[in-house]
mmCIF file with all atom_site columns, C-alpha atoms in Angstrom:
data_model
loop_
_atom_site.group_PDB
_atom_site.id
_atom_site.type_symbol
_atom_site.label_atom_id
_atom_site.label_alt_id
_atom_site.label_comp_id
_atom_site.label_asym_id
_atom_site.label_entity_id
_atom_site.label_seq_id
_atom_site.pdbx_PDB_ins_code
_atom_site.Cartn_x
_atom_site.Cartn_y
_atom_site.Cartn_z
_atom_site.occupancy
_atom_site.B_iso_or_equiv
_atom_site.pdbx_formal_charge
_atom_site.auth_seq_id
_atom_site.auth_comp_id
_atom_site.auth_asym_id
_atom_site.auth_atom_id
_atom_site.pdbx_PDB_model_num
ATOM 1  C CA . UNK A 1 1  ? -11.344 1.785   8.283  1.00 71.00 ? 1  UNK A CA 1
ATOM 2  C CA . UNK A 1 2  ? -13.170 -1.421  9.041  1.00 85.00 ? 2  UNK A CA 1
ATOM 3  C CA . UNK A 1 3  ? -9.673  -3.283  9.490  1.00 87.00 ? 3  UNK A CA 1
ATOM 4  C CA . UNK A 1 4  ? -9.481  -1.370  12.836 1.00 86.00 ? 4  UNK A CA 1
ATOM 5  C CA . UNK A 1 5  ? -12.557 -0.644  13.564 1.00 90.00 ? 5  UNK A CA 1
ATOM 6  C CA . UNK A 1 6  ? -12.295 -4.885  13.873 1.00 93.00 ? 6  UNK A CA 1
ATOM 7  C CA . UNK A 1 7  ? -9.088  -5.097  15.651 1.00 90.00 ? 7  UNK A CA 1
ATOM 8  C CA . UNK A 1 8  ? -10.047 -1.754  18.460 1.00 90.00 ? 8  UNK A CA 1
ATOM 9  C CA . UNK A 1 9  ? -13.450 -3.888  19.235 1.00 92.00 ? 9  UNK A CA 1
ATOM 10 C CA . UNK A 1 10 ? -12.013 -7.201  19.333 1.00 94.00 ? 10 UNK A CA 1
ATOM 11 C CA . UNK A 1 11 ? -8.695  -5.590  21.950 1.00 93.00 ? 11 UNK A CA 1
ATOM 12 C CA . UNK A 1 12 ? -11.635 -4.228  24.178 1.00 93.00 ? 12 UNK A CA 1
ATOM 13 C CA . UNK A 1 13 ? -13.413 -7.058  23.821 1.00 93.00 ? 13 UNK A CA 1
ATOM 14 C CA . UNK A 1 14 ? -10.545 -9.344  25.138 1.00 95.00 ? 14 UNK A CA 1
ATOM 15 C CA . UNK A 1 15 ? -9.549  -7.087  27.681 1.00 92.00 ? 15 UNK A CA 1
ATOM 16 C CA . UNK A 1 16 ? -13.494 -7.086  29.056 1.00 91.00 ? 16 UNK A CA 1
ATOM 17 C CA . UNK A 1 17 ? -12.956 -10.525 28.987 1.00 91.00 ? 17 UNK A CA 1
ATOM 18 C CA . UNK A 1 18 ? -9.530  -11.182 30.848 1.00 92.00 ? 18 UNK A CA 1
ATOM 19 C CA . UNK A 1 19 ? -10.747 -8.529  33.800 1.00 89.00 ? 19 UNK A CA 1
ATOM 20 C CA . UNK A 1 20 ? -13.977 -10.546 33.422 1.00 86.00 ? 20 UNK A CA 1
ATOM 21 C CA . UNK A 1 21 ? -16.466 -8.086  32.827 1.00 85.00 ? 21 UNK A CA 1
ATOM 22 C CA . UNK A 1 22 ? -18.044 -9.552  30.429 1.00 85.00 ? 22 UNK A CA 1
ATOM 23 C CA . UNK A 1 23 ? -20.247 -11.721 33.320 1.00 78.00 ? 23 UNK A CA 1
ATOM 24 C CA . UNK A 1 24 ? -22.181 -9.235  34.588 1.00 73.00 ? 24 UNK A CA 1
ATOM 25 C CA . UNK A 1 25 ? -25.423 -8.328  32.977 1.00 81.00 ? 25 UNK A CA 1
ATOM 26 C CA . UNK A 1 26 ? -24.781 -4.609  32.636 1.00 83.00 ? 26 UNK A CA 1
ATOM 27 C CA . UNK A 1 27 ? -23.640 -2.965  29.227 1.00 88.00 ? 27 UNK A CA 1
ATOM 28 C CA . UNK A 1 28 ? -20.555 -4.705  27.687 1.00 89.00 ? 28 UNK A CA 1
ATOM 29 C CA . UNK A 1 29 ? -19.221 -0.962  28.111 1.00 91.00 ? 29 UNK A CA 1
ATOM 30 C CA . UNK A 1 30 ? -19.828 2.186   30.211 1.00 91.00 ? 30 UNK A CA 1
ATOM 31 C CA . UNK A 1 31 ? -20.535 6.148   28.385 1.00 94.00 ? 31 UNK A CA 1
ATOM 32 C CA . UNK A 1 32 ? -17.456 6.923   29.258 1.00 95.00 ? 32 UNK A CA 1
ATOM 33 C CA . UNK A 1 33 ? -15.614 3.880   27.879 1.00 93.00 ? 33 UNK A CA 1
ATOM 34 C CA . UNK A 1 34 ? -17.487 3.350   25.022 1.00 94.00 ? 34 UNK A CA 1
ATOM 35 C CA . UNK A 1 35 ? -17.265 7.376   24.321 1.00 96.00 ? 35 UNK A CA 1
ATOM 36 C CA . UNK A 1 36 ? -13.012 6.857   24.868 1.00 94.00 ? 36 UNK A CA 1
ATOM 37 C CA . UNK A 1 37 ? -13.130 3.517   22.159 1.00 93.00 ? 37 UNK A CA 1
ATOM 38 C CA . UNK A 1 38 ? -14.951 6.055   19.470 1.00 94.00 ? 38 UNK A CA 1
ATOM 39 C CA . UNK A 1 39 ? -12.345 9.046   19.527 1.00 95.00 ? 39 UNK A CA 1
ATOM 40 C CA . UNK A 1 40 ? -9.364  6.363   19.679 1.00 91.00 ? 40 UNK A CA 1
ATOM 41 C CA . UNK A 1 41 ? -11.272 5.530   16.444 1.00 93.00 ? 41 UNK A CA 1
ATOM 42 C CA . UNK A 1 42 ? -11.720 8.223   14.865 1.00 94.00 ? 42 UNK A CA 1
ATOM 43 C CA . UNK A 1 43 ? -8.365  9.558   15.074 1.00 93.00 ? 43 UNK A CA 1
ATOM 44 C CA . UNK A 1 44 ? -7.228  6.293   13.748 1.00 89.00 ? 44 UNK A CA 1
ATOM 45 C CA . UNK A 1 45 ? -9.101  7.022   10.167 1.00 92.00 ? 45 UNK A CA 1
ATOM 46 C CA . UNK A 1 46 ? -8.434  10.989  10.941 1.00 94.00 ? 46 UNK A CA 1
ATOM 47 C CA . UNK A 1 47 ? -4.709  9.209   10.919 1.00 93.00 ? 47 UNK A CA 1
ATOM 48 C CA . UNK A 1 48 ? -4.442  6.749   8.053  1.00 91.00 ? 48 UNK A CA 1
ATOM 49 C CA . UNK A 1 49 ? -6.563  9.229   6.324  1.00 93.00 ? 49 UNK A CA 1
ATOM 50 C CA . UNK A 1 50 ? -3.469  11.474  5.967  1.00 96.00 ? 50 UNK A CA 1
ATOM 51 C CA . UNK A 1 51 ? -1.028  8.941   5.878  1.00 95.00 ? 51 UNK A CA 1
ATOM 52 C CA . UNK A 1 52 ? -2.872  7.923   2.365  1.00 95.00 ? 52 UNK A CA 1
ATOM 53 C CA . UNK A 1 53 ? -2.044  11.332  1.285  1.00 96.00 ? 53 UNK A CA 1
ATOM 54 C CA . UNK A 1 54 ? 1.600   11.229  1.686  1.00 96.00 ? 54 UNK A CA 1
ATOM 55 C CA . UNK A 1 55 ? 1.258   14.300  4.932  1.00 97.00 ? 55 UNK A CA 1
ATOM 56 C CA . UNK A 1 56 ? 2.341   11.875  7.718  1.00 97.00 ? 56 UNK A CA 1
ATOM 57 C CA . UNK A 1 57 ? 4.250   8.410   7.658  1.00 96.00 ? 57 UNK A CA 1
ATOM 58 C CA . UNK A 1 58 ? 4.804   5.958   10.907 1.00 93.00 ? 58 UNK A CA 1
ATOM 59 C CA . UNK A 1 59 ? 7.344   4.136   12.024 1.00 91.00 ? 59 UNK A CA 1
ATOM 60 C CA . UNK A 1 60 ? 7.433   1.487   15.042 1.00 90.00 ? 60 UNK A CA 1
ATOM 61 C CA . UNK A 1 61 ? 9.591   1.932   18.072 1.00 85.00 ? 61 UNK A CA 1
ATOM 62 C CA . UNK A 1 62 ? 11.409  -0.700  20.451 1.00 85.00 ? 62 UNK A CA 1
ATOM 63 C CA . UNK A 1 63 ? 8.368   -1.075  21.881 1.00 83.00 ? 63 UNK A CA 1
ATOM 64 C CA . UNK A 1 64 ? 6.169   -1.544  19.206 1.00 79.00 ? 64 UNK A CA 1
ATOM 65 C CA . UNK A 1 65 ? 4.331   1.590   19.925 1.00 84.00 ? 65 UNK A CA 1
ATOM 66 C CA . UNK A 1 66 ? 3.301   3.834   15.785 1.00 87.00 ? 66 UNK A CA 1
ATOM 67 C CA . UNK A 1 67 ? 5.239   6.920   16.311 1.00 91.00 ? 67 UNK A CA 1
ATOM 68 C CA . UNK A 1 68 ? 3.926   9.314   13.494 1.00 93.00 ? 68 UNK A CA 1
ATOM 69 C CA . UNK A 1 69 ? 6.029   11.909  12.153 1.00 96.00 ? 69 UNK A CA 1
ATOM 70 C CA . UNK A 1 70 ? 5.402   14.927  9.391  1.00 96.00 ? 70 UNK A CA 1
ATOM 71 C CA . UNK A 1 71 ? 6.550   13.881  6.008  1.00 97.00 ? 71 UNK A CA 1
ATOM 72 C CA . UNK A 1 72 ? 8.531   17.316  3.773  1.00 97.00 ? 72 UNK A CA 1
ATOM 73 C CA . UNK A 1 73 ? 4.075   17.151  1.949  1.00 96.00 ? 73 UNK A CA 1
ATOM 74 C CA . UNK A 1 74 ? 2.889   17.487  5.308  1.00 96.00 ? 74 UNK A CA 1
ATOM 75 C CA . UNK A 1 75 ? 5.022   19.709  6.170  1.00 96.00 ? 75 UNK A CA 1
ATOM 76 C CA . UNK A 1 76 ? 4.650   22.405  2.479  1.00 96.00 ? 76 UNK A CA 1
ATOM 77 C CA . UNK A 1 77 ? 1.190   22.369  3.677  1.00 94.00 ? 77 UNK A CA 1
ATOM 78 C CA . UNK A 1 78 ? 1.183   22.849  7.382  1.00 95.00 ? 78 UNK A CA 1
ATOM 79 C CA . UNK A 1 79 ? 2.786   26.117  5.841  1.00 95.00 ? 79 UNK A CA 1
ATOM 80 C CA . UNK A 1 80 ? 0.626   27.049  2.926  1.00 94.00 ? 80 UNK A CA 1
ATOM 81 C CA . UNK A 1 81 ? -2.290  26.398  5.196  1.00 93.00 ? 81 UNK A CA 1
ATOM 82 C CA . UNK A 1 82 ? -0.679  28.932  7.859  1.00 93.00 ? 82 UNK A CA 1
ATOM 83 C CA . UNK A 1 83 ? 0.365   31.451  4.760  1.00 92.00 ? 83 UNK A CA 1
ATOM 84 C CA . UNK A 1 84 ? -3.050  31.596  4.192  1.00 90.00 ? 84 UNK A CA 1
ATOM 85 C CA . UNK A 1 85 ? -4.757  32.162  8.307  1.00 88.00 ? 85 UNK A CA 1
ATOM 86 C CA . UNK A 1 86 ? -1.933  35.528  7.618  1.00 89.00 ? 86 UNK A CA 1
ATOM 87 C CA . UNK A 1 87 ? -3.604  37.212  5.250  1.00 75.00 ? 87 UNK A CA 1
#
């Protein structure tokens, strides 16, 4: 999902700009920052995929944070997987 990638990178660069970290001659992101950004992107893509498949849904809370929850299809899929693993 390129929209998520663009939004994440723009947000991180904006944070760096506000903090004045873009003026240095070093790398824009440290190895840890880059690793964390990749983890966020991967998690976002997995959530997006599960949402498209109907296994999860989401809503925004009062703080405009997106919260995810299992749908009935998601609960059914997990129960089926758990049964397979027990056999």
